[in-house]
Amino acid sequence: MIREALKGGKGEVIRNPKVFIDPLSVFTDIPFREDIIREAAIAVRYFVKNDVKFSNLFLGLTGTGKTFVVKYIYNEIEEVKKEDQDYSGVRQVYLNSREVGGTPQAVLSVIAERLTNSFVPRHGVNLGEYIDKIKSVLKGKKAIVYLDEVDTLVKRRGGDIVLYQLLRADADVSVIMISNDINVRDYMEPRVLSSLGPSVIFKPYDAVQLKEILAKYANYGLIDGTYNDEILSYIAAISAREHGDARKAVNLLFRSAQLASGIGFIKKEHVDKAIIEYEQERLFEAIKSLPFHYKLALRAIVMADDVVTAHKIYSRYCDKLKQKPLSYRRFSDIVSELDMFGIVKIKIMNRGRAGGIRKYVEVQDKEKIVKALEENLTEEMGYEYDEKPDMETG
């Protein structure tokens, strides 16, 4: 059986897995985003050839193509460098604000590091020094900076200072920012907003558009005759219900094809199994990526209804694990970030003069979250994690 899997052939469904893993290496266009790409390309051309700096904010829900479009633009600029001398001095930096830490120091240090191709410390350096490094390396050159998940940055204290310094720096720097939070502008100071260019809205894909996108992936990545129109429509309809998430649609098609390997045809049962796996994996990966105290906070939240009670439980967890607990204010910030990640849902209730305002937290899939937390916390601490801190929750 293993030899059949190694060699492939009989009952195979996937022709080219690279289509699903690295689509930008295969596709030469992005459907339903042509106008956005063209407008961005014109802005880049004016910047490179006419010294007109720009700053755009790409807004849209998860899976609407923001990052895909940005990476496509990035790659195309690198190709144009080979054909147009004006672009030869253009440097590009793409970074995900959340993945590098989200702090002003972390974001600016990574930008400076990638532009200078040298190590730049993330601590003990004034923000202005990072900007000076960027300015010094860009003398006579231009840079385009792509800041993904920029909401992670601007929601931190002083985060929008990074944007202000980049946008107002005495250097040829243009910026494209990406956010899943369509209200991210609300977190920016007026001086930042005045320097910011227009927002570009990525509308969710509908079922018809998603089906066309899936057909494109299937045509390039799957073997003819291993799928039908009904399967593509089924996956498209499911993904359209969840704010038109193309990323989920493509992942479901790929996983369904993997499950059908050896059978030779994708069936509805393969898609249904892929959906269950996808939801479980997405939740597990989201929890796995959380810092240690975020995991402890989430474990406490599962046991409580409101943030005040959750913080008490969290503090007792810390005492038991010989960890210094974070302040209530910082804990409350963490709960807000978990809400932003979609792991919990905050509800603010005003109980009047006597009860005051209280922040409540709703958690779905509690059993799955607890299981994921137990596995992760046990792994991080190096011994069996005891889920119950000896305490009263009231």
Coordinates of N, CA and C in Angstrom, one line a residue, residues 194-278:
S194 N -4.3 61.8 8.3 CA -4.1 62.8 7.4 C -3.0 62.5 6.4
S195 N -2.1 61.5 6.8 CA -1.0 61.1 5.9 C -1.3 59.9 5.1
L196 N -2.5 59.3 5.4 CA -2.9 58.0 4.8 C -3.7 58.3 3.5
G197 N -3.4 57.4 2.6 CA -4.1 57.5 1.3 C -5.5 56.8 1.4
P198 N -6.1 56.5 0.3 CA -7.4 55.9 0.3 C -7.4 54.5 0.7
S199 N -8.6 54.1 1.3 CA -8.7 52.6 1.6 C -9.3 51.9 0.4
V200 N -8.8 50.7 0.2 CA -9.2 49.8 -0.9 C -10.0 48.7 -0.3
I201 N -11.2 48.6 -0.6 CA -12.1 47.5 0.0 C -12.1 46.3 -0.8
F202 N -11.8 45.2 -0.2 CA -11.9 43.9 -0.9 C -13.2 43.2 -0.5
K203 N -14.1 43.3 -1.4 CA -15.5 42.7 -1.1 C -15.4 41.2 -1.0
P204 N -16.2 40.6 -0.2 CA -16.2 39.1 -0.1 C -16.6 38.5 -1.4
Y205 N -16.1 37.4 -1.8 CA -16.5 36.6 -3.0 C -17.8 36.0 -2.8
D206 N -18.6 36.0 -3.8 CA -19.9 35.3 -3.8 C -19.7 33.9 -4.3
A207 N -20.8 33.1 -4.2 CA -20.7 31.7 -4.5 C -20.3 31.5 -6.0
V208 N -20.8 32.3 -6.9 CA -20.4 32.2 -8.3 C -18.9 32.5 -8.5
Q209 N -18.4 33.5 -7.9 CA -17.0 33.9 -8.0 C -16.1 32.8 -7.4
L210 N -16.5 32.3 -6.2 CA -15.7 31.2 -5.6 C -15.7 30.0 -6.5
K211 N -16.8 29.6 -7.1 CA -16.8 28.5 -8.0 C -15.8 28.6 -9.1
E212 N -15.8 29.9 -9.7 CA -14.9 30.1 -10.8 C -13.4 30.0 -10.3
I213 N -13.1 30.5 -9.1 CA -11.8 30.4 -8.6 C -11.4 28.9 -8.3
L214 N -12.3 28.2 -7.8 CA -12.1 26.8 -7.6 C -11.9 26.0 -8.9
A215 N -12.6 26.4 -9.9 CA -12.5 25.7 -11.2 C -11.1 26.0 -11.8
K216 N -10.6 27.2 -11.5 CA -9.2 27.6 -12.0 C -8.2 26.7 -11.3
Y217 N -8.3 26.5 -10.0 CA -7.4 25.7 -9.2 C -7.5 24.2 -9.7
A218 N -8.7 23.8 -9.8 CA -9.0 22.4 -10.2 C -8.4 22.1 -11.6
N219 N -8.5 23.1 -12.5 CA -8.0 22.9 -13.9 C -6.5 22.7 -13.9
Y220 N -5.8 23.5 -13.1 CA -4.4 23.5 -13.0 C -3.8 22.3 -12.1
G221 N -4.6 22.1 -11.0 CA -4.0 21.2 -10.0 C -4.6 19.8 -9.9
L222 N -5.8 19.5 -10.5 CA -6.4 18.2 -10.4 C -6.4 17.5 -11.7
I223 N -6.5 16.2 -11.7 CA -6.5 15.4 -12.9 C -7.9 15.4 -13.5
D224 N -8.0 15.6 -14.8 CA -9.4 15.7 -15.4 C -10.2 14.4 -15.1
G225 N -11.5 14.6 -14.8 CA -12.4 13.5 -14.5 C -12.4 13.1 -13.1
T226 N -11.6 13.8 -12.2 CA -11.6 13.4 -10.8 C -12.5 14.2 -9.9
Y227 N -13.2 15.2 -10.5 CA -14.2 16.0 -9.8 C -15.3 16.4 -10.8
N228 N -16.3 17.0 -10.3 CA -17.4 17.4 -11.2 C -17.9 18.8 -10.7
D229 N -18.8 19.4 -11.5 CA -19.3 20.7 -11.3 C -20.1 20.8 -9.9
E230 N -20.7 19.7 -9.5 CA -21.5 19.7 -8.3 C -20.6 19.9 -7.1
I231 N -19.4 19.2 -7.1 CA -18.5 19.3 -6.0 C -18.0 20.7 -5.8
L232 N -17.6 21.3 -7.0 CA -17.1 22.7 -6.9 C -18.2 23.7 -6.4
S233 N -19.4 23.4 -6.8 CA -20.6 24.3 -6.4 C -20.8 24.1 -4.9
Y234 N -20.7 22.9 -4.4 CA -20.9 22.5 -3.0 C -19.9 23.3 -2.1
I235 N -18.6 23.2 -2.5 CA -17.5 23.8 -1.7 C -17.7 25.3 -1.8
A236 N -18.1 25.9 -3.0 CA -18.2 27.3 -3.1 C -19.4 27.8 -2.3
A237 N -20.5 27.1 -2.2 CA -21.6 27.5 -1.4 C -21.3 27.5 0.1
I238 N -20.6 26.5 0.6 CA -20.2 26.5 2.0 C -19.3 27.7 2.3
S239 N -18.3 27.9 1.5 CA -17.4 29.0 1.7 C -18.0 30.4 1.6
A240 N -19.0 30.5 0.7 CA -19.7 31.8 0.5 C -20.5 32.2 1.7
R241 N -21.0 31.2 2.5 CA -21.8 31.4 3.7 C -20.9 32.0 4.8
E242 N -19.6 31.7 4.7 CA -18.7 32.3 5.7 C -17.9 33.5 5.1
H243 N -18.6 34.5 4.8 CA -18.1 35.8 4.3 C -17.2 35.6 3.1
G244 N -17.5 34.6 2.2 CA -16.8 34.5 0.9 C -15.3 34.3 1.1
D245 N -14.9 33.3 1.9 CA -13.5 33.0 2.2 C -12.9 32.1 1.1
A246 N -12.2 32.7 0.1 CA -11.6 31.9 -0.9 C -10.5 31.0 -0.4
R247 N -9.8 31.5 0.6 CA -8.7 30.6 1.2 C -9.2 29.3 1.7
K248 N -10.4 29.4 2.4 CA -11.0 28.2 2.9 C -11.5 27.3 1.8
A249 N -12.1 27.9 0.8 CA -12.6 27.2 -0.3 C -11.5 26.4 -1.0
V250 N -10.4 27.0 -1.3 CA -9.2 26.3 -1.9 C -8.7 25.2 -1.0
N251 N -8.5 25.5 0.3 CA -8.0 24.5 1.2 C -8.9 23.3 1.3
L252 N -10.2 23.6 1.3 CA -11.2 22.5 1.3 C -11.1 21.6 0.0
L253 N -10.9 22.2 -1.1 CA -10.8 21.5 -2.3 C -9.5 20.6 -2.3
F254 N -8.4 21.2 -1.8 CA -7.2 20.5 -1.8 C -7.2 19.3 -0.8
R255 N -7.8 19.5 0.4 CA -7.9 18.4 1.4 C -8.9 17.4 0.9
S256 N -9.9 17.8 0.2 CA -10.9 16.8 -0.3 C -10.2 15.9 -1.3
A257 N -9.4 16.5 -2.2 CA -8.6 15.8 -3.2 C -7.7 14.8 -2.6
Q258 N -7.0 15.2 -1.4 CA -6.1 14.3 -0.7 C -6.8 13.1 -0.2
L259 N -8.0 13.4 0.4 CA -8.8 12.3 1.0 C -9.3 11.3 -0.1
A260 N -9.5 11.8 -1.3 CA -10.0 11.0 -2.4 C -8.9 10.3 -3.1
S261 N -7.6 10.5 -2.7 CA -6.5 9.9 -3.4 C -6.6 8.4 -3.2
G262 N -6.4 7.7 -4.3 CA -6.5 6.2 -4.3 C -7.9 5.8 -4.8
I263 N -8.9 6.7 -4.7 CA -10.3 6.4 -5.1 C -10.5 6.9 -6.5
G264 N -9.9 8.0 -6.8 CA -10.0 8.5 -8.1 C -11.1 9.6 -8.4
F265 N -11.9 9.9 -7.4 CA -12.9 10.9 -7.6 C -13.3 11.5 -6.3
I266 N -13.5 12.8 -6.3 CA -13.9 13.5 -5.1 C -15.4 13.4 -4.9
K267 N -15.8 13.0 -3.7 CA -17.2 12.8 -3.4 C -17.6 13.8 -2.3
K268 N -18.9 14.0 -2.1 CA -19.4 14.9 -1.0 C -18.8 14.5 0.3
E269 N -18.7 13.2 0.6 CA -18.3 12.7 1.9 C -16.8 13.2 2.2
H270 N -16.0 13.3 1.1 CA -14.7 13.8 1.3 C -14.7 15.2 1.7
V271 N -15.5 16.0 1.1 CA -15.7 17.4 1.4 C -16.1 17.6 2.8
D272 N -17.1 16.8 3.2 CA -17.7 16.9 4.6 C -16.6 16.6 5.6
K273 N -15.8 15.6 5.4 CA -14.7 15.3 6.3 C -13.6 16.4 6.3
A274 N -13.4 16.9 5.1 CA -12.4 18.0 5.1 C -12.8 19.2 5.9
I275 N -14.1 19.5 5.8 CA -14.7 20.6 6.6 C -14.4 20.5 8.1
I276 N -14.7 19.3 8.6 CA -14.5 19.0 10.0 C -13.1 19.1 10.4
E277 N -12.2 18.6 9.6 CA -10.7 18.7 9.8 C -10.3 20.1 9.8
Y278 N -10.8 20.9 8.8 CA -10.3 22.3 8.7 C -10.7 23.1 9.9

